[in-house]
CSV table of C-alpha atoms in Angstrom, one decimal:
chain,number,residue,atom,x,y,z
G,281,UNK,CA,-1.5,15.3,19.9
G,282,UNK,CA,-4.8,16.4,18.4
G,283,UNK,CA,-8.1,15.3,19.9
G,284,UNK,CA,-11.5,15.6,18.0
G,285,UNK,CA,-14.9,15.3,19.7
G,286,UNK,CA,-18.0,14.9,17.7
G,287,UNK,CA,-21.7,15.3,18.7
G,288,UNK,CA,-24.3,13.9,18.5
G,289,UNK,CA,-23.5,10.2,18.2
G,290,UNK,CA,-26.9,9.5,16.6
G,291,UNK,CA,-29.3,11.9,14.8
G,292,UNK,CA,-32.7,11.1,13.3
G,293,UNK,CA,-34.4,13.6,11.1
G,294,UNK,CA,-37.4,13.6,8.8
G,295,UNK,CA,-36.9,13.7,5.0
G,296,UNK,CA,-36.6,17.4,4.0
G,297,UNK,CA,-35.4,18.6,7.4
G,298,UNK,CA,-31.9,19.9,8.1
G,299,UNK,CA,-29.2,18.0,10.0
G,300,UNK,CA,-26.3,19.6,11.9
G,301,UNK,CA,-23.3,17.7,13.2
G,302,UNK,CA,-20.7,19.5,15.4
G,303,UNK,CA,-17.0,18.9,16.2
G,304,UNK,CA,-14.4,20.5,18.3
G,305,UNK,CA,-10.7,20.1,18.1
G,306,UNK,CA,-7.9,20.7,20.6
G,307,UNK,CA,-4.8,21.8,18.7
G,308,UNK,CA,-4.8,25.3,17.3
G,309,UNK,CA,-2.1,24.2,14.8
G,310,UNK,CA,-4.7,22.1,12.9
G,311,UNK,CA,-5.5,23.8,9.6
G,312,UNK,CA,-7.5,21.2,7.5
G,313,UNK,CA,-10.9,19.8,8.4
G,314,UNK,CA,-12.5,17.2,6.2
G,315,UNK,CA,-15.9,15.4,6.5
G,316,UNK,CA,-16.4,11.9,5.5
G,317,UNK,CA,-19.5,9.8,4.8
G,318,UNK,CA,-19.3,6.1,5.4
G,319,UNK,CA,-22.0,3.7,4.3
G,320,UNK,CA,-22.3,0.2,5.6
G,321,UNK,CA,-19.5,-2.1,4.4
G,322,UNK,CA,-17.7,0.7,2.6
G,323,UNK,CA,-14.7,3.0,3.1
G,324,UNK,CA,-15.1,6.7,4.1
G,325,UNK,CA,-16.0,9.0,1.3
G,326,UNK,CA,-14.8,12.6,1.3
G,327,UNK,CA,-17.9,14.9,1.0
G,328,UNK,CA,-16.5,18.3,1.8
G,329,UNK,CA,-13.6,20.0,3.5
G,330,UNK,CA,-12.5,23.3,4.8
G,331,UNK,CA,-9.2,25.0,5.5
G,332,UNK,CA,-8.4,27.3,8.3
G,333,UNK,CA,-8.2,30.4,6.1
G,334,UNK,CA,-11.9,30.0,5.3
G,335,UNK,CA,-15.0,30.4,7.5
G,336,UNK,CA,-17.6,28.7,5.4
G,337,UNK,CA,-17.9,26.5,2.4
G,338,UNK,CA,-20.9,25.2,0.5
G,339,UNK,CA,-21.5,22.4,-2.0
G,340,UNK,CA,-25.1,22.1,-3.1
G,341,UNK,CA,-27.0,20.8,0.0
G,342,UNK,CA,-23.9,20.5,2.2
G,343,UNK,CA,-22.1,23.2,4.0
G,344,UNK,CA,-19.3,23.4,6.6
G,345,UNK,CA,-18.5,26.2,9.0
G,346,UNK,CA,-15.3,26.8,10.9
G,347,UNK,CA,-14.8,28.9,14.0
G,348,UNK,CA,-11.0,28.9,14.7
G,349,UNK,CA,-11.3,31.0,17.9
G,350,UNK,CA,-13.6,28.5,19.5
G,351,UNK,CA,-12.0,25.5,17.7
G,352,UNK,CA,-15.4,24.4,16.4
G,353,UNK,CA,-16.5,23.2,13.0
G,354,UNK,CA,-19.9,21.9,11.9
G,355,UNK,CA,-21.5,20.1,9.0
G,356,UNK,CA,-24.9,21.3,7.8
G,357,UNK,CA,-27.1,19.1,5.4
G,358,UNK,CA,-30.2,20.8,4.1
G,359,UNK,CA,-33.3,19.1,2.5
G,360,UNK,CA,-32.2,15.7,3.7
G,361,UNK,CA,-33.0,12.6,1.7
G,362,UNK,CA,-33.1,8.9,2.6
G,363,UNK,CA,-29.8,8.4,0.7
G,364,UNK,CA,-28.1,10.8,3.2
G,365,UNK,CA,-28.5,8.1,5.9
G,366,UNK,CA,-25.0,6.9,6.8
G,367,UNK,CA,-22.3,7.5,9.5
G,368,UNK,CA,-20.5,10.9,9.2
G,369,UNK,CA,-17.0,11.5,10.5
G,370,UNK,CA,-15.3,14.8,11.1
G,371,UNK,CA,-11.5,14.9,11.1
G,372,UNK,CA,-8.7,17.4,11.7
G,373,UNK,CA,-5.1,17.5,10.4
G,374,UNK,CA,-2.2,19.3,12.0
G,375,UNK,CA,-0.2,21.5,9.6
G,376,UNK,CA,2.6,19.7,7.8
G,377,UNK,CA,1.4,16.1,8.7
G,378,UNK,CA,0.2,15.2,5.2
G,379,UNK,CA,-2.1,12.2,5.4
G,380,UNK,CA,-2.4,11.9,9.2
G,381,UNK,CA,-6.0,12.7,10.2
G,382,UNK,CA,-7.5,12.6,13.6
G,383,UNK,CA,-11.1,11.5,13.4
G,384,UNK,CA,-14.1,12.1,15.6
G,385,UNK,CA,-16.2,9.2,16.9
G,386,UNK,CA,-18.9,9.4,14.2
G,387,UNK,CA,-22.5,10.4,13.9
G,388,UNK,CA,-25.1,7.9,12.7
G,389,UNK,CA,-27.6,9.9,10.7
G,390,UNK,CA,-31.0,8.4,9.9
G,391,UNK,CA,-33.3,10.1,7.5
G,392,UNK,CA,-36.9,8.9,7.9
G,393,UNK,CA,-39.7,9.2,5.4
E,156,UNK,CA,-14.7,5.9,-7.2
E,157,UNK,CA,-11.5,7.0,-5.4
E,158,UNK,CA,-9.0,5.0,-7.4
E,159,UNK,CA,-7.8,3.3,-4.3
E,160,UNK,CA,-8.2,-0.5,-4.3
E,161,UNK,CA,-7.5,-2.9,-1.5
E,162,UNK,CA,-7.2,-6.7,-1.2
E,163,UNK,CA,-8.4,-9.0,0.2
E,164,UNK,CA,-11.9,-7.6,1.2
E,165,UNK,CA,-12.4,-10.0,4.0
E,166,UNK,CA,-10.1,-12.5,5.8
E,167,UNK,CA,-10.1,-14.6,8.9
E,168,UNK,CA,-6.9,-15.4,10.9
E,169,UNK,CA,-6.2,-17.0,14.2
E,170,UNK,CA,-4.3,-15.5,17.1
E,171,UNK,CA,-0.5,-15.5,16.6
E,172,UNK,CA,-0.7,-15.7,12.9
E,173,UNK,CA,0.6,-13.0,10.5
E,174,UNK,CA,-1.3,-11.1,7.8
E,175,UNK,CA,-0.5,-9.0,4.7
E,176,UNK,CA,-2.9,-6.5,3.3
E,177,UNK,CA,-2.4,-4.8,0.0
E,178,UNK,CA,-3.3,-1.5,-1.5
E,179,UNK,CA,-3.0,0.2,-4.9
E,180,UNK,CA,-3.0,4.0,-4.7
E,181,UNK,CA,-4.4,6.6,-7.0
E,182,UNK,CA,-2.1,7.3,-10.0
E,183,UNK,CA,0.4,10.1,-9.1
E,184,UNK,CA,-0.2,10.0,-5.4
E,185,UNK,CA,3.2,9.3,-3.8
E,186,UNK,CA,2.0,9.3,-0.2
E,187,UNK,CA,0.0,6.4,1.2
E,188,UNK,CA,-1.3,5.9,4.8
E,189,UNK,CA,-3.0,3.1,6.6
E,190,UNK,CA,-5.8,3.3,9.2
E,191,UNK,CA,-7.4,0.9,11.6
E,192,UNK,CA,-11.2,1.2,12.2
E,193,UNK,CA,-12.6,-0.9,15.0
E,194,UNK,CA,-16.3,-1.5,15.0
E,195,UNK,CA,-18.3,1.6,15.9
E,196,UNK,CA,-15.3,3.9,16.0
E,197,UNK,CA,-13.5,6.4,13.8
E,198,UNK,CA,-10.4,5.4,11.8
E,199,UNK,CA,-7.1,5.5,13.7
E,200,UNK,CA,-3.9,6.5,11.9
E,201,UNK,CA,-1.3,3.6,11.8
E,202,UNK,CA,1.4,5.1,9.6
E,203,UNK,CA,2.2,6.8,6.3
E,204,UNK,CA,4.7,6.2,3.6
E,205,UNK,CA,6.3,8.7,1.3
E,206,UNK,CA,8.7,7.7,-1.4
E,207,UNK,CA,9.0,4.2,0.1
E,208,UNK,CA,10.0,5.4,3.5
E,209,UNK,CA,7.8,5.5,6.7
E,210,UNK,CA,7.6,9.1,7.8
E,211,UNK,CA,4.9,9.2,10.4
E,212,UNK,CA,3.4,6.6,12.8
E,213,UNK,CA,0.5,6.6,15.2
E,214,UNK,CA,0.2,4.8,18.5
E,215,UNK,CA,0.7,1.3,17.1
E,216,UNK,CA,3.4,-1.3,18.1
E,217,UNK,CA,6.2,-2.4,15.9
E,218,UNK,CA,4.4,-5.6,14.9
E,219,UNK,CA,2.5,-3.3,12.6
E,220,UNK,CA,4.8,-2.7,9.6
E,221,UNK,CA,4.5,-1.6,6.0
E,222,UNK,CA,6.1,-1.3,2.6
E,223,UNK,CA,5.6,1.1,-0.3
E,224,UNK,CA,6.7,0.1,-3.8
E,225,UNK,CA,8.0,2.3,-6.6
E,226,UNK,CA,4.6,2.1,-8.3
E,227,UNK,CA,3.0,3.5,-5.2
E,228,UNK,CA,1.3,0.3,-4.2
E,229,UNK,CA,1.8,-0.7,-0.6
E,230,UNK,CA,1.4,-3.4,2.0
E,231,UNK,CA,0.4,-3.5,5.7
E,232,UNK,CA,1.9,-6.4,7.6
E,233,UNK,CA,0.7,-7.4,11.1
E,234,UNK,CA,2.6,-10.0,13.0
E,235,UNK,CA,1.6,-12.0,16.1
E,236,UNK,CA,-2.1,-11.2,15.6
E,237,UNK,CA,-4.2,-10.5,18.7
E,238,UNK,CA,-8.0,-10.6,19.1
E,239,UNK,CA,-8.1,-6.8,19.3
E,240,UNK,CA,-6.6,-6.6,15.9
E,241,UNK,CA,-10.0,-7.5,14.5
E,242,UNK,CA,-11.0,-4.4,12.5
E,243,UNK,CA,-11.5,-2.8,9.1
E,244,UNK,CA,-8.1,-1.7,7.7
E,245,UNK,CA,-8.2,1.2,5.4
E,246,UNK,CA,-5.6,2.4,2.9
E,247,UNK,CA,-5.7,6.1,2.0
E,248,UNK,CA,-4.1,7.9,-0.9
E,249,UNK,CA,-2.9,11.5,-0.4
E,250,UNK,CA,-3.0,14.1,-3.2
E,251,UNK,CA,-0.3,16.6,-2.4
E,252,UNK,CA,-1.8,19.1,-4.9
E,253,UNK,CA,-5.2,19.2,-3.2
E,254,UNK,CA,-4.3,18.0,0.3
E,255,UNK,CA,-7.2,15.6,0.1
E,256,UNK,CA,-7.2,12.1,1.4
E,257,UNK,CA,-9.1,9.3,-0.5
E,258,UNK,CA,-9.8,6.0,1.1
E,259,UNK,CA,-10.3,2.5,-0.3
E,260,UNK,CA,-13.1,0.2,0.7
E,261,UNK,CA,-11.0,-1.5,3.3
E,262,UNK,CA,-10.0,-5.1,4.3
E,263,UNK,CA,-12.0,-6.5,7.1
E,264,UNK,CA,-9.8,-8.7,9.3
E,265,UNK,CA,-11.3,-11.1,11.9
E,266,UNK,CA,-8.9,-12.7,14.4
E,267,UNK,CA,-10.2,-15.8,16.2
């Protein structure tokens, strides 16, 4: 089955700096890679996703990159704000498995003033 | 706002009891899945339902079972509760058009 590793487990940045979270996956048949933000006491919220036929995707301050050859994908947050503080999860989905995602272990991002 | 609602939000059970958790999916989403999230970990896939049939299961024993109803609402049932079943249980609604998965806020289960 698929296995997803995520680093770092904690990340502290100053407001306005950039944050980068990296994930690797094991199964080359995975073709969909979403990122979720989870605030305390809430469910995961989809913030951006990328499919295997695309190398990069941007949405305002958030971007995701995918390197299929190396089986790496990364989340980039620019101009961080205190409200970006949360736990971020990467995930991967094997082609044809609909709603079955394999999640990473999470990154706790803290944005300090 | 994902349109996925879960109940109850919190509950406490004792070891050996049974529990039923409920979920209402986004309108038009005919695939629902359930995940278990232990404290400090990522969500783990339990199973998914499509058109009222289970069609995918993760590494969970048969005492975890589910139902999906014609109106796309669903239930997760857990029998013979164990202490390790304490977790946040998440329901997710799958949009086949977009391939995106939207989660509810979860039901936090504590087993004493």
